[in-house]
XYZ file of C-alpha atoms in Angstrom:
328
model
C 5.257 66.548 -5.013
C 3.115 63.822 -6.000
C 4.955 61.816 -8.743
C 7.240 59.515 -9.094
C 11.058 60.227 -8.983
C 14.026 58.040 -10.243
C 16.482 59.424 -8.342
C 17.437 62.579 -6.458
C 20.218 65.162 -6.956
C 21.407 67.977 -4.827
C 21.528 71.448 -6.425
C 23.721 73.573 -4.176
C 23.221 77.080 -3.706
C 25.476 78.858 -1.591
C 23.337 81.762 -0.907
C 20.808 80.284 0.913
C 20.491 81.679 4.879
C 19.493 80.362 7.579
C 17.073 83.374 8.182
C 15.013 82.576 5.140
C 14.964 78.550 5.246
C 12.636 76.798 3.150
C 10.688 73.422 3.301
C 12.705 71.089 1.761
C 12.500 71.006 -1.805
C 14.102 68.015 -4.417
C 14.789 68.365 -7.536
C 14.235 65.533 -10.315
C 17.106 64.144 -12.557
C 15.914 62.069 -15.722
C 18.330 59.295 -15.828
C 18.258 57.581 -19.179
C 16.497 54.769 -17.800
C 13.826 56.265 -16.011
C 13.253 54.092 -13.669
C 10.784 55.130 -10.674
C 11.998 54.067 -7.456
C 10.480 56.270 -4.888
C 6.687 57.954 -4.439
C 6.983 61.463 -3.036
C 3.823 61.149 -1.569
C 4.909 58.897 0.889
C 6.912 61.442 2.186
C 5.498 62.735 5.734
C 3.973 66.789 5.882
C 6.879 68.058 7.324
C 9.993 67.905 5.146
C 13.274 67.847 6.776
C 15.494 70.922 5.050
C 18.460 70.061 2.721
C 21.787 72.017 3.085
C 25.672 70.397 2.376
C 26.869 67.734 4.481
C 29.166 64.823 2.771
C 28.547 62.679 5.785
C 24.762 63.036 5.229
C 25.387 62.228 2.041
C 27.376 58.799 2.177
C 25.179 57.713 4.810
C 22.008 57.894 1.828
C 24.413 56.301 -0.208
C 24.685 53.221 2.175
C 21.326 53.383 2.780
C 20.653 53.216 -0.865
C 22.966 50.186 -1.604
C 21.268 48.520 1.755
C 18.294 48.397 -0.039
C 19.268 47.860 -3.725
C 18.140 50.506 -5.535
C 20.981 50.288 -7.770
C 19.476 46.758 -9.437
C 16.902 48.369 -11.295
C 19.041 50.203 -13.522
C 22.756 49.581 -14.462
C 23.118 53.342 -15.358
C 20.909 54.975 -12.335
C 23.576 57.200 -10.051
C 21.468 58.209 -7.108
C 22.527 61.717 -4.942
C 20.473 62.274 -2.221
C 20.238 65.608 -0.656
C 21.495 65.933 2.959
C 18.905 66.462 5.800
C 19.667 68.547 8.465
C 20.503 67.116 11.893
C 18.521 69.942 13.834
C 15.093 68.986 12.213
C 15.753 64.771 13.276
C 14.088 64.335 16.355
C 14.575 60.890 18.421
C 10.608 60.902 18.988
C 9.916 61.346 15.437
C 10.517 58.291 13.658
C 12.570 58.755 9.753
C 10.943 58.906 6.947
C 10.189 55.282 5.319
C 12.007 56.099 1.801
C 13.045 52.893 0.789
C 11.617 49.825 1.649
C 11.593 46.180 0.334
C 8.613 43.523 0.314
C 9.474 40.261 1.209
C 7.769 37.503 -0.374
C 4.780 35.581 1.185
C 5.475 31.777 2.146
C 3.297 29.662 0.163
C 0.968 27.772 2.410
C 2.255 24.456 0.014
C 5.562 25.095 2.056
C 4.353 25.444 5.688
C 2.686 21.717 5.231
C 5.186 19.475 3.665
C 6.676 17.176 6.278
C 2.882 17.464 8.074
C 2.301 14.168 7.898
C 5.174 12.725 8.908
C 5.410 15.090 11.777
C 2.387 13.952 12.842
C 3.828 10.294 13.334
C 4.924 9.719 16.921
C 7.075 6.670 17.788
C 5.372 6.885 21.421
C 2.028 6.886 20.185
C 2.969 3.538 17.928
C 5.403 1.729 20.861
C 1.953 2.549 23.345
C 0.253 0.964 20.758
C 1.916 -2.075 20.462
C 2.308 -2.004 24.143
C -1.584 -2.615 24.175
C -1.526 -5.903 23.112
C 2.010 -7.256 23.247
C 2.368 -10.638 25.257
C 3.109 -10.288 29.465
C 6.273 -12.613 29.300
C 7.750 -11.796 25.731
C 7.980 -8.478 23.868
C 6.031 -9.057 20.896
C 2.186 -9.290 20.123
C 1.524 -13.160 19.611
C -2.396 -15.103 18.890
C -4.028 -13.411 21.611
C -3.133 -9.953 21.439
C -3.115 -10.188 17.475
C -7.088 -11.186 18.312
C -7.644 -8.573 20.392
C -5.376 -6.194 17.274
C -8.201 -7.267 14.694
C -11.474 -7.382 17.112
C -10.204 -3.581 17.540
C -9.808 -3.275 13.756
C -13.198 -4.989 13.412
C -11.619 -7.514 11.402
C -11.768 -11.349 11.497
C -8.393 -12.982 11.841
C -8.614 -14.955 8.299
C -9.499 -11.348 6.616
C -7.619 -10.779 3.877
C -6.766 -7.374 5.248
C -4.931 -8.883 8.031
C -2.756 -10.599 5.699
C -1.915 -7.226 4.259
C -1.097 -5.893 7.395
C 1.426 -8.503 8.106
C 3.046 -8.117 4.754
C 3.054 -4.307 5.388
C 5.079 -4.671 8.775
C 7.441 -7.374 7.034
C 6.230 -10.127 9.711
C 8.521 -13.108 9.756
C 5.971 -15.506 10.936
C 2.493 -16.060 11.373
C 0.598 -15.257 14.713
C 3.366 -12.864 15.826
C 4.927 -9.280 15.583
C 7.823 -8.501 16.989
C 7.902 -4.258 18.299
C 10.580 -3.792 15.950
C 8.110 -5.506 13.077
C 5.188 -3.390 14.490
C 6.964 0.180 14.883
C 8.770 0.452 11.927
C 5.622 -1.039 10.165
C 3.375 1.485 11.201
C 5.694 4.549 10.623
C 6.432 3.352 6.475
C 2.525 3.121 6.355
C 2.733 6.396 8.196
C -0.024 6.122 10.723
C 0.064 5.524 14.695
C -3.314 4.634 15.548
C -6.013 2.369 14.959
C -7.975 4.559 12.877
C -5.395 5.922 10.844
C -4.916 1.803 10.466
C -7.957 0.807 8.995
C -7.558 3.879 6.846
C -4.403 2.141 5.306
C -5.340 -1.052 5.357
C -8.585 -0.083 2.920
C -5.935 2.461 0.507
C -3.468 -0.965 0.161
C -5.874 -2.967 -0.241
C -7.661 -1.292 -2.989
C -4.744 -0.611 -4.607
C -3.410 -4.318 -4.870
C -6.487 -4.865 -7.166
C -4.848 -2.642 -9.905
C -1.004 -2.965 -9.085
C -0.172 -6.419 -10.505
C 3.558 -5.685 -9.218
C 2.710 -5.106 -5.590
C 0.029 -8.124 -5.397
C 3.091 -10.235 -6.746
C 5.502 -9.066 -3.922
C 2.118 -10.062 -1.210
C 2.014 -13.278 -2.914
C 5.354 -14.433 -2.180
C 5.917 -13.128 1.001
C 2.787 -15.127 1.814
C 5.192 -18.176 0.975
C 7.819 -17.061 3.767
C 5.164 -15.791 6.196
C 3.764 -19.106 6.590
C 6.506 -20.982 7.447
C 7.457 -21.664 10.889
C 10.704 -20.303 11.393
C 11.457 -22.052 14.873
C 11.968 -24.963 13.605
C 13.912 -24.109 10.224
C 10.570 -24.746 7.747
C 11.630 -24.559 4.207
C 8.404 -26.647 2.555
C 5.156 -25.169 3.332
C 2.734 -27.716 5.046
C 0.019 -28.470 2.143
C -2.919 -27.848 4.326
C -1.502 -24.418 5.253
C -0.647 -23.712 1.985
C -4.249 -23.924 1.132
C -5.819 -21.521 3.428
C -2.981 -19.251 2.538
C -3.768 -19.536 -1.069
C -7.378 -19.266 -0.216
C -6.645 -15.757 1.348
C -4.478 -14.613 -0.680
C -6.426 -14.849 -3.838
C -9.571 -13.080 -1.956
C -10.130 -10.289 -4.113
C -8.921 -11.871 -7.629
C -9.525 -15.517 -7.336
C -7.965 -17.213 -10.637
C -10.265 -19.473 -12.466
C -8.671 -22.624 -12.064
C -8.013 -22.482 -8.030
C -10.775 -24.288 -6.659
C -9.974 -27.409 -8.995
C -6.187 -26.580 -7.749
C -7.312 -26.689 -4.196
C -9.559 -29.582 -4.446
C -6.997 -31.900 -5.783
C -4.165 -31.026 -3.368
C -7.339 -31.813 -0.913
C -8.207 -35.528 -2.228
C -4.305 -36.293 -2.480
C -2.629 -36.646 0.859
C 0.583 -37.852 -0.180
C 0.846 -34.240 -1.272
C 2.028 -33.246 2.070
C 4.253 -30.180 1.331
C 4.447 -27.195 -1.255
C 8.010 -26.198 -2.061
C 8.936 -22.596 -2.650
C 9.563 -22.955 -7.039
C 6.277 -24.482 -6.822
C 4.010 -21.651 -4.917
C 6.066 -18.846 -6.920
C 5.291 -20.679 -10.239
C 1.555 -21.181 -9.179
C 1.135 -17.685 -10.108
C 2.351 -18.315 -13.329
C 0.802 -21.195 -14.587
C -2.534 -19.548 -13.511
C -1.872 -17.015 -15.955
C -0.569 -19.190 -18.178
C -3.745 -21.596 -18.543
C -6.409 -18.933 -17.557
C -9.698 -21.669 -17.205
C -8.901 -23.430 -20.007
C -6.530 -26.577 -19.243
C -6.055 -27.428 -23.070
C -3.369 -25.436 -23.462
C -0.972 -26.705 -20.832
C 2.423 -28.141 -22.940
C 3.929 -30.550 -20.269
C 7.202 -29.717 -22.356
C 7.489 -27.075 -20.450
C 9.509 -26.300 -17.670
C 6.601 -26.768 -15.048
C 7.187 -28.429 -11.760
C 5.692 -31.994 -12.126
C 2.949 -31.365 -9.435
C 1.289 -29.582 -12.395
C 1.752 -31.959 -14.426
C 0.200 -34.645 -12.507
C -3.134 -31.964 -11.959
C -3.539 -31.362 -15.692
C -3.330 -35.066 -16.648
C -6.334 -35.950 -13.556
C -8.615 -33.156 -14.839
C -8.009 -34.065 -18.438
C -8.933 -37.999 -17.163
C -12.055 -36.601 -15.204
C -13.444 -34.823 -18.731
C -12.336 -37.731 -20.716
C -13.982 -40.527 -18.108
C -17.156 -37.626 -18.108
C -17.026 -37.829 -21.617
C -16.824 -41.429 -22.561
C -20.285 -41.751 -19.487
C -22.314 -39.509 -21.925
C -21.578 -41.224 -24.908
C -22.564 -44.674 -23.427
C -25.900 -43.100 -22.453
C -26.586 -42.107 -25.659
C -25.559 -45.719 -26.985
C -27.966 -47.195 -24.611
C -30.991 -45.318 -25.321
């Protein structure tokens, strides 16, 4: 038989003998829900012969509800006909009747967690063990020297500061292994090209996120204080190569005059916290255009005291042009 079948029934005949035996033969029943479950054709040459057996027959039964037949039709009652025992031989496997495809795992699911597998905490603590100091468990000037001439990176590079702010560094010119370990495995990498790699994806990135460049900027703040000795006030000659660095890749207009009068003033001889977080602000706030400063407003008075010498510079640059035009 070469069509499909919904289900099989047994027709019993009680005249058939075993001296005129048959190949086996199966009848169709229509179910009302003709639902094909089975190809004949995949049936092998030789047919096993059908005669009564009710153990035969629960067995099929199981071996339909093993397989759940019975889903694809809430009406479908399946009889199978008995096969008989004589013509099962243990060399000759059973005929595949019913069988059930599992799905394929998509190759999305075999590589999630890939990456992070990939991270090894030995391959990061070897790493650090590279250039961590002989007496003291952490990497301090020299081996953070040897860390960028390996990342072919000057030690004022910008990126360097990123990399500090990435392992959460609690002082400059040192990283602790805890700092360095747990650094390198949220940046998920363990080597120094996988490193560099980062370093350029942060990087990059800071130029659009003005959230994330914020968080840099003030852990720039706590990363250059010295610790050691309880620092709270940022030294004003460090704060200005910090600020210097910091501002690499988006330097605000008015900085260099910033710079240059904390330079000429050296009574000016710490920044406090308020006053590096509102820097940001009031660099936003004036763009390159002083004139709109209020002084009413809630600015620290350092601010105040640069706005009112670089209005006096224009003013004193103003009133020199107009007595050259008086004298000619």
């Amino acid at each position: 038989m070469g069509h499909c079948l919904s289900c099989f029934k047994e027709h019993t005949s009680a005249d058939i003998s075993t001296d005129h035996r048959k190949k086996d033969e199966m009848t169709e029943i229509v179910t009302t829900n003709q639902v094909p479950t089975v190809m004949v054709s995949d049936y092998p040459q030789e047919e096993p012969l059908l005669h009564n057996n009710e153990n035969s027959i629960n067995s099929y039964r199981n071996l339909q509800n093993a397989n759940n037949l019975n889903s694809c039709s809430e009406s479908c009652a399946v009889e199978l006909t008995t096969i008989q025992k004589s013509q099962i031989n243990s060399d000759k496997p059973l005929p595949k009747l019913f069988y059930q495809r599992l799905p394929s795992i998509p190759r999305t699911m075999s590589s999630i967690g890939s990456n992070e597998l990939r991270i090894s905490d030995t391959k990061i603590n070897q790493l650090f063990d590279l250039y961590k100091d002989s007496l003291e468990d952490a990497i301090l000037a020299e081996g953070i020297e040897n860390l960028c001439n390996d990342l072919q990176l000057n030690p004022d590079n910008f990126k360097v500061l990123v990399l500090a702010w990435k392992l959460n560094a609690s002082q400059m010119c040192r990283f602790t292994r805890q700092e360095f370990v747990q650094g390198l495995k949220n940046m998920k990498t363990d080597s120094i090209k996988g490193i560099q790699h980062k370093l350029y994806e942060i990087t990059s990135d800071l130029k659009r996120d003005s959230e994330k460049f914020k968080d840099l900027y003030r852990f720039t703040f706590k990363f250059g204080l010295d610790v050691s000795i309880g620092q709270r006030i940022l030294p004003a000659d460090i704060a200005i190569l910090l600020w210097r660095l910091v501002f690499t890749n988006n330097e605000p207009p008015i900085l260099d005059k910033w710079l240059k009068y904390l330079e000429k003033n050296p009574h000016i001889r710490g920044i406090p916290k308020d006053t590096w977080y509102m820097f940001l602000n009031f660099c936003e706030y004036v763009g390159d255009d002083l004139s709109s400063y209020d002084d009413t407003e809630a600015w620290p008075s350092l601010f105040d005291d640069f706005v009112e010498n670089e209005n006096d510079q224009v003013n004193q640059n103003i009133n020199k042009s107009n007595i050259k035009i008086i004298d000619t």
